[in-house]
PDB file of C-alpha atoms and ligand atoms in Angstrom:
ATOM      1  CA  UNK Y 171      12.201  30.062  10.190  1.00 78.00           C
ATOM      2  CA  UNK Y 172       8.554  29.656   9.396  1.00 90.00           C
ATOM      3  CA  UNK Y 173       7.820  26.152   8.275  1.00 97.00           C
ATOM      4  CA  UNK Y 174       6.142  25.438   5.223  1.00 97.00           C
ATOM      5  CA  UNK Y 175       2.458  24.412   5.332  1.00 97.00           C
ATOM      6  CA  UNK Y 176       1.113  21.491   2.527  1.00 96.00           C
ATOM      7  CA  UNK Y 177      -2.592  21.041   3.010  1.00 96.00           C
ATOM      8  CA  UNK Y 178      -4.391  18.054   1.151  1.00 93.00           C
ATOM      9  CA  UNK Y 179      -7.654  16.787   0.606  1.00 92.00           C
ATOM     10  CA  UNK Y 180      -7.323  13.008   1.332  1.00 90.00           C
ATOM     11  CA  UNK Y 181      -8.547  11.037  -2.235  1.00 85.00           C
ATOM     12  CA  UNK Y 182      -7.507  14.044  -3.963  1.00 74.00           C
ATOM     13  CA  UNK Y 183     -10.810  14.448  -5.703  1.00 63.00           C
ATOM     14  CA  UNK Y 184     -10.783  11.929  -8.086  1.00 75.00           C
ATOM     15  CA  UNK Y 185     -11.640   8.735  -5.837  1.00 85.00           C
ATOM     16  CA  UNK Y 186     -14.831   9.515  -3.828  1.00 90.00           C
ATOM     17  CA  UNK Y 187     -12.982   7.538  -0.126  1.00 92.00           C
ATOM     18  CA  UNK Y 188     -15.329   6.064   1.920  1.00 93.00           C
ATOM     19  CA  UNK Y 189     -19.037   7.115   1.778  1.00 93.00           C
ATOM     20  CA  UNK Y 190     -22.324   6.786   4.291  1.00 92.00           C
ATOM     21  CA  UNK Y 191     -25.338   7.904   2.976  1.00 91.00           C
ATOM     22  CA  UNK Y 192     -25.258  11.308   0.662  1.00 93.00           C
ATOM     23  CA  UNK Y 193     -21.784  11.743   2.548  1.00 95.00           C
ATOM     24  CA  UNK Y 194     -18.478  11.496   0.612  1.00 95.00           C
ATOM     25  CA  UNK Y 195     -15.290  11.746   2.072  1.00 95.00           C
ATOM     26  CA  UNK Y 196     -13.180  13.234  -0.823  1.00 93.00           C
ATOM     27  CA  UNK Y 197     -15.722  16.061  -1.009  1.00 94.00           C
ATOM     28  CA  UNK Y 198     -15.728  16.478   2.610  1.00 97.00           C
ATOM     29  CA  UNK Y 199     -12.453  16.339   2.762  1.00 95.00           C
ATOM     30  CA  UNK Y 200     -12.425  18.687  -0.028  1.00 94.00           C
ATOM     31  CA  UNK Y 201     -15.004  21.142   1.845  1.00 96.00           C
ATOM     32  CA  UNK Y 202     -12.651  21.562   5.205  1.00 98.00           C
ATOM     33  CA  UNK Y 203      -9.482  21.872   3.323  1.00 97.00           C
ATOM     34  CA  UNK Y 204     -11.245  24.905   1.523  1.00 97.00           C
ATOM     35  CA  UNK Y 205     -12.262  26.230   5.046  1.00 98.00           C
ATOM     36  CA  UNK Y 206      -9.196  25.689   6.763  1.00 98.00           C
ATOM     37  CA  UNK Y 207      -7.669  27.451   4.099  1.00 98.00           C
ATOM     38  CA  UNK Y 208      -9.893  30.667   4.054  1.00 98.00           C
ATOM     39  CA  UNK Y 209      -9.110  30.510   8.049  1.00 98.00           C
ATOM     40  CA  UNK Y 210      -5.251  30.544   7.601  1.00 98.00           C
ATOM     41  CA  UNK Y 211      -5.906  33.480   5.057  1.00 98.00           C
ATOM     42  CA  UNK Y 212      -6.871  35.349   7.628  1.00 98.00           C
ATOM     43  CA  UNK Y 213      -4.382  35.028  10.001  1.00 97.00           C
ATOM     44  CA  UNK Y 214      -2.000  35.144   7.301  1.00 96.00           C
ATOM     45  CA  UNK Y 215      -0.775  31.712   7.003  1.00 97.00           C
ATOM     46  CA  UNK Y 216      -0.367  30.215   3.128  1.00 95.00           C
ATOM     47  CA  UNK Y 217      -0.900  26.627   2.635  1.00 96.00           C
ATOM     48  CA  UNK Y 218      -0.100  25.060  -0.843  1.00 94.00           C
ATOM     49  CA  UNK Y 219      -2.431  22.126  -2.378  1.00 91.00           C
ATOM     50  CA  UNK Y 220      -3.021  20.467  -5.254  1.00 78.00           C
ATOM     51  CA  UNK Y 221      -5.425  20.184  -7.796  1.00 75.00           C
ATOM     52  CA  UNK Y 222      -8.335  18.681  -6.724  1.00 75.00           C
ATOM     53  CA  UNK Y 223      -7.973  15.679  -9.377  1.00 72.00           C
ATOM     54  CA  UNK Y 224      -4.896  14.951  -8.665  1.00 71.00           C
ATOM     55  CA  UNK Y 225      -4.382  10.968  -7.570  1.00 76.00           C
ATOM     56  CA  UNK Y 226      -1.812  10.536  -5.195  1.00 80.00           C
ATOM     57  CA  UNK Y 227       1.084   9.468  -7.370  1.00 81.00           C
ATOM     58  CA  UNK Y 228       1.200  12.586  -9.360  1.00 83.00           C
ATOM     59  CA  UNK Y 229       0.535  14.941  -5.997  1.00 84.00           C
ATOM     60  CA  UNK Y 230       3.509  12.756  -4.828  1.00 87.00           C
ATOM     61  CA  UNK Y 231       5.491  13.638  -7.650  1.00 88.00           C
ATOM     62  CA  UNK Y 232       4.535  17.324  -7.524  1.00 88.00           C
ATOM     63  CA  UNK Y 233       6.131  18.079  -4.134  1.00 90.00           C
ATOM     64  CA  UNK Y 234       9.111  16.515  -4.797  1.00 89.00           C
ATOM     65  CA  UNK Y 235      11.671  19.409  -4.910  1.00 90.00           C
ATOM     66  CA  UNK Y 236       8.877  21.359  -3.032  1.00 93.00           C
ATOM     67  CA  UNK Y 237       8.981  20.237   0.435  1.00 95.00           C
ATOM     68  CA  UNK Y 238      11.853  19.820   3.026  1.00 95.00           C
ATOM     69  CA  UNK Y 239      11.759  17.983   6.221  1.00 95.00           C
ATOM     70  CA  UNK Y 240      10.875  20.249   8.512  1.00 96.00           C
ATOM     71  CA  UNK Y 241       7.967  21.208   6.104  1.00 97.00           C
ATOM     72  CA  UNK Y 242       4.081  19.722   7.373  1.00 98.00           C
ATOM     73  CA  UNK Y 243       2.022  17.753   5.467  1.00 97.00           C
ATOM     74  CA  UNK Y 244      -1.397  17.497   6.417  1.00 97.00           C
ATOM     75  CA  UNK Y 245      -3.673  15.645   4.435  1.00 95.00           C
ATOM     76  CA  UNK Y 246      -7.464  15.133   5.406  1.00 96.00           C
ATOM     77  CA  UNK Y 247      -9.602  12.612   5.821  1.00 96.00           C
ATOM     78  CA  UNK Y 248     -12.548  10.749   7.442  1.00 97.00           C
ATOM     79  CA  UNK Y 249     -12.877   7.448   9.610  1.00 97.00           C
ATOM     80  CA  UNK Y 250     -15.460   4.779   8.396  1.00 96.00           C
ATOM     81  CA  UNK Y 251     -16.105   1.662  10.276  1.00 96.00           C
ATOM     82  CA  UNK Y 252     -19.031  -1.166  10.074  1.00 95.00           C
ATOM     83  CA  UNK Y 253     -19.650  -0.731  13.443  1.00 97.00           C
ATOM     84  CA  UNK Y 254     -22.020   2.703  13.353  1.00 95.00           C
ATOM     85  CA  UNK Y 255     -21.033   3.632  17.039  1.00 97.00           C
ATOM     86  CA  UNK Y 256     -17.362   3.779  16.380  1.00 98.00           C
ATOM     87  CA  UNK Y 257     -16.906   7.877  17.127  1.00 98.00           C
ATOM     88  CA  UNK Y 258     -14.498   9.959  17.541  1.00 98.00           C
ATOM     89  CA  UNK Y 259     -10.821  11.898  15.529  1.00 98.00           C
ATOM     90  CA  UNK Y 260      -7.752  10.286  15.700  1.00 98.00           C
ATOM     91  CA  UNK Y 261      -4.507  10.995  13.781  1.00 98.00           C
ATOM     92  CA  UNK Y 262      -2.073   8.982  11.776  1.00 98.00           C
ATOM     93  CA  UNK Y 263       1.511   9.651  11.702  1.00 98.00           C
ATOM     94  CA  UNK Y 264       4.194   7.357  10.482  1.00 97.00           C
ATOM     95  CA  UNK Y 265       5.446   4.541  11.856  1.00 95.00           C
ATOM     96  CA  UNK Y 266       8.918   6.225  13.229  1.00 95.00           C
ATOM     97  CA  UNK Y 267       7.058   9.577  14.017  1.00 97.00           C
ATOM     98  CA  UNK Y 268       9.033  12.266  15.291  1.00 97.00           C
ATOM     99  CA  UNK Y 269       8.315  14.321  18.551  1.00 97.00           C
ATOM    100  CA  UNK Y 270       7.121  17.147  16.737  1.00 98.00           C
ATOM    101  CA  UNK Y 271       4.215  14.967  14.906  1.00 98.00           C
ATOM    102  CA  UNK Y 272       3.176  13.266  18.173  1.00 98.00           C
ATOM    103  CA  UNK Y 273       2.538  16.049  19.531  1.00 98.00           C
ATOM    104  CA  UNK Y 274       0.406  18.037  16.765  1.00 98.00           C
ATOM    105  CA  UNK Y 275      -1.362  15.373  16.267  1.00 98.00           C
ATOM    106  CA  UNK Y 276      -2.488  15.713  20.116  1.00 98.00           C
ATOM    107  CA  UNK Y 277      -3.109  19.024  19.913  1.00 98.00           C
ATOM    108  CA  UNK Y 278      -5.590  18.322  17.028  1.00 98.00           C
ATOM    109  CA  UNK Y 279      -7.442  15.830  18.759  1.00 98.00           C
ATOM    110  CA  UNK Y 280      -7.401  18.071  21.654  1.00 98.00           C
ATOM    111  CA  UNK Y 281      -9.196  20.698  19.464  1.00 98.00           C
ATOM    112  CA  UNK Y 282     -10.811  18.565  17.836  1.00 98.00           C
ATOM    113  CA  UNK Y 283     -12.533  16.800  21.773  1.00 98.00           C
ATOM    114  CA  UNK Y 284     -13.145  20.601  22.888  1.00 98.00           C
ATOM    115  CA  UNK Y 285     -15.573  20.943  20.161  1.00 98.00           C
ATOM    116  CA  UNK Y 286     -17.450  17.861  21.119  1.00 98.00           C
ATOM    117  CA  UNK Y 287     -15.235  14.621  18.905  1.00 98.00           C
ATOM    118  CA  UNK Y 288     -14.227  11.867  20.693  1.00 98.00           C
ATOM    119  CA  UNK Y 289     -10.228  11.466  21.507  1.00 98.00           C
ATOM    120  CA  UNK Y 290      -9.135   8.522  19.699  1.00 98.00           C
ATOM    121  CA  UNK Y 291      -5.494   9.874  19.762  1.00 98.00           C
ATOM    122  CA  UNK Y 292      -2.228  10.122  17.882  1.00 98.00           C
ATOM    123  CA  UNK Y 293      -1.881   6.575  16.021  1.00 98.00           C
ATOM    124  CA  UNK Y 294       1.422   5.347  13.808  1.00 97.00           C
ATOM    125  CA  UNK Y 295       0.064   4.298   9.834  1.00 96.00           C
ATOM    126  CA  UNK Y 296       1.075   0.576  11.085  1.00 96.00           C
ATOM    127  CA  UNK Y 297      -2.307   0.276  12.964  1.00 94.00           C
ATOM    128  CA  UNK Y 298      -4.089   1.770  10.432  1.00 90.00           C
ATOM    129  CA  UNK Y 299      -5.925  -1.109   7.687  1.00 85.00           C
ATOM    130  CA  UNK Y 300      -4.009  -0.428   5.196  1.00 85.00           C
ATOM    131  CA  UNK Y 301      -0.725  -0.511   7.694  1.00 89.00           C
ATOM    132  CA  UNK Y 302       2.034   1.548   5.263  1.00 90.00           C
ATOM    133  CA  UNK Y 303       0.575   4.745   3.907  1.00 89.00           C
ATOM    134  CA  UNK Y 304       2.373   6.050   0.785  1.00 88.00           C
ATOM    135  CA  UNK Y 305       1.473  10.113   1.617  1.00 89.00           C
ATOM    136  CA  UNK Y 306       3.920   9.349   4.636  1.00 92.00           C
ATOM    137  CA  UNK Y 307       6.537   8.305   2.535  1.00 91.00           C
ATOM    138  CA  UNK Y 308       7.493  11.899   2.194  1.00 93.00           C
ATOM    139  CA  UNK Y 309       9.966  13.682   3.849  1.00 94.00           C
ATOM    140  CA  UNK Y 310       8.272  16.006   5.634  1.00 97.00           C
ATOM    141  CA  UNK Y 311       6.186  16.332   9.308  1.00 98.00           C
ATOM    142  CA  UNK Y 312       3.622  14.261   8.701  1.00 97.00           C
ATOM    143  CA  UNK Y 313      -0.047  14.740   9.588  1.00 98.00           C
ATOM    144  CA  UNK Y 314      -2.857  12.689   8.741  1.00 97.00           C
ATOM    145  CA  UNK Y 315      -6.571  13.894  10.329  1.00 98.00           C
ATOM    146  CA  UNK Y 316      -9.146  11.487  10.091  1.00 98.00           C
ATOM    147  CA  UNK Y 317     -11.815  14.216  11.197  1.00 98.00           C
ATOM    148  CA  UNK Y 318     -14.521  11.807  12.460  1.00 98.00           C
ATOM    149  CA  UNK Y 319     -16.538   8.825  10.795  1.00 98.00           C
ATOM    150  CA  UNK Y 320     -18.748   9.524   7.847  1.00 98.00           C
ATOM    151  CA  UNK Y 321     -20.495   6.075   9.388  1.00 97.00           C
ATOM    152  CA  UNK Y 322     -21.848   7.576  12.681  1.00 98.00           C
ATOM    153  CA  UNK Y 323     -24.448   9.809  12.759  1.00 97.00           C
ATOM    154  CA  UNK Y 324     -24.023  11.845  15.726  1.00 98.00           C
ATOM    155  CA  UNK Y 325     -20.574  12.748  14.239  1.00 98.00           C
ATOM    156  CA  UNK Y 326     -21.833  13.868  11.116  1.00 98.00           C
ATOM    157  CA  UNK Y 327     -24.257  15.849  12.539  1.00 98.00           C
ATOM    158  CA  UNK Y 328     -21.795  17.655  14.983  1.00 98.00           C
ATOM    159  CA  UNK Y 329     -19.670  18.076  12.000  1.00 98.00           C
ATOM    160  CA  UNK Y 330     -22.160  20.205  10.075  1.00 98.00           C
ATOM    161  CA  UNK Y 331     -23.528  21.978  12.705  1.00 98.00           C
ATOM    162  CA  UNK Y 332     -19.367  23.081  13.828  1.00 98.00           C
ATOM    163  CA  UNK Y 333     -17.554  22.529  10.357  1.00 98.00           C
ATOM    164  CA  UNK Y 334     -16.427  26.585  10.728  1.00 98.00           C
ATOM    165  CA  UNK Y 335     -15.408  25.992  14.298  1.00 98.00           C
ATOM    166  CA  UNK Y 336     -13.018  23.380  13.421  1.00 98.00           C
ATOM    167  CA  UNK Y 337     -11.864  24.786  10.450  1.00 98.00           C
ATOM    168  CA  UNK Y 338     -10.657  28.065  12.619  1.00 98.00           C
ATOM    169  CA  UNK Y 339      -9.785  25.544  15.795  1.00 98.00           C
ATOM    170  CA  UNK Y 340      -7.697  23.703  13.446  1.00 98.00           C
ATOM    171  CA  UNK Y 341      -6.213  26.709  11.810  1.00 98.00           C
ATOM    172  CA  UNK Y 342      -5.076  28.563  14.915  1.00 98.00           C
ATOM    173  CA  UNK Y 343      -3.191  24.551  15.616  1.00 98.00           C
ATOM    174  CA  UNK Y 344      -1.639  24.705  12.545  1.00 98.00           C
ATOM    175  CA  UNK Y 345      -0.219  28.291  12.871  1.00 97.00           C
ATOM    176  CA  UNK Y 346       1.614  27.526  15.959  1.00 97.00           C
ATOM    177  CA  UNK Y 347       3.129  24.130  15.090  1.00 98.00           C
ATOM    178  CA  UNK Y 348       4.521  26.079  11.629  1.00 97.00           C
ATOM    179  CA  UNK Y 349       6.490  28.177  14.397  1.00 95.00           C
ATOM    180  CA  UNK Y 350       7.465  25.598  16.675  1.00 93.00           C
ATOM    181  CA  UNK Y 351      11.459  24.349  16.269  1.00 84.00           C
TER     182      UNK Y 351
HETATM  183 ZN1   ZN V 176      -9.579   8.385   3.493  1.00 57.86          ZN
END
């Protein structure tokens, strides 16, 4: 059976994430959900998300009941670093991941290094700054995208120029991973 497919926005809305510049990573975050979205449409995958003001405990609290374990989570964000040359799209899973994370999280930063973002790889939430993420604490496949950094330039720029690229890239991922056992 078809798994079920939970796309977030990472910040939900409400708390702007990191920003660089007129760049804010809720409302990116925000503008590629929205575009992933439209792309699943079309090949006739539904994703459910949540309101865009939602902060995290109430989303929490909203798919409780919703989503099973075999269920993916994706929630979206992007890197920042003080260093303006750090580059690239990595993903977070949780600390225990399972097979089936590891290795849609490669696949994404596979897609993600065909369209021209550094590989960072498939990293658990422990190496991460804040080390225990609470969006992982759900029972589900969990999939955290840090897209690329909102601090480095060249990313940003490759961003806008291939946002509806990734968004179908990333789309076609996602539709084969909601079939996989
Ligand atoms: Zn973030």
């Amino acid at each position: 059976m078809m798994r079920k497919l939970f796309l977030f926005a990472g910040h939900g809305g409400k708390d702007p994430g990191a920003t660089s510049g007129k760049h804010v990573e809720s409302q990116l975050a925000i503008e590629l959900r929205d575009l992933i979205i439209a792309e699943l449409k079309k090949i006739n995958v539904v994703a459910s998300t949540d309101a865009n003001e939602n902060y995290l405990a109430l989303t929490l609290r909203w798919l409780r009941g919703k989503i099973g374990e075999r269920d993916v989570l994706i929630d979206i964000h992007w890197n920042a670093s003080a260093d303006p040359k750090a580059n690239g799209t990595e993903v977070i899973v949780p600390e225990y991941a399972t097979g089936y994370e590891t290795s849609f999280g490669f696949a994404i930063t596979r897609a993600m290094a065909e369209i021209g973002f550094k590989n960072r790889g498939v990293k658990p939430e422990t190496q991460t700054a804040r080390k225990k993420l609470a969006i992982m604490s759900v029972n589900a496949e969990n999939i955290l995208i840090e897209v690329c950094f909102i601090s480095n330039a060249s990313d940003m720029l490759l961003y806008e120029k291939s946002k509806h690229i990734i968004a179908k890239r990333l789309a076609y991922v996602i539709r084969e991973h909601l079939y996989k056992q």
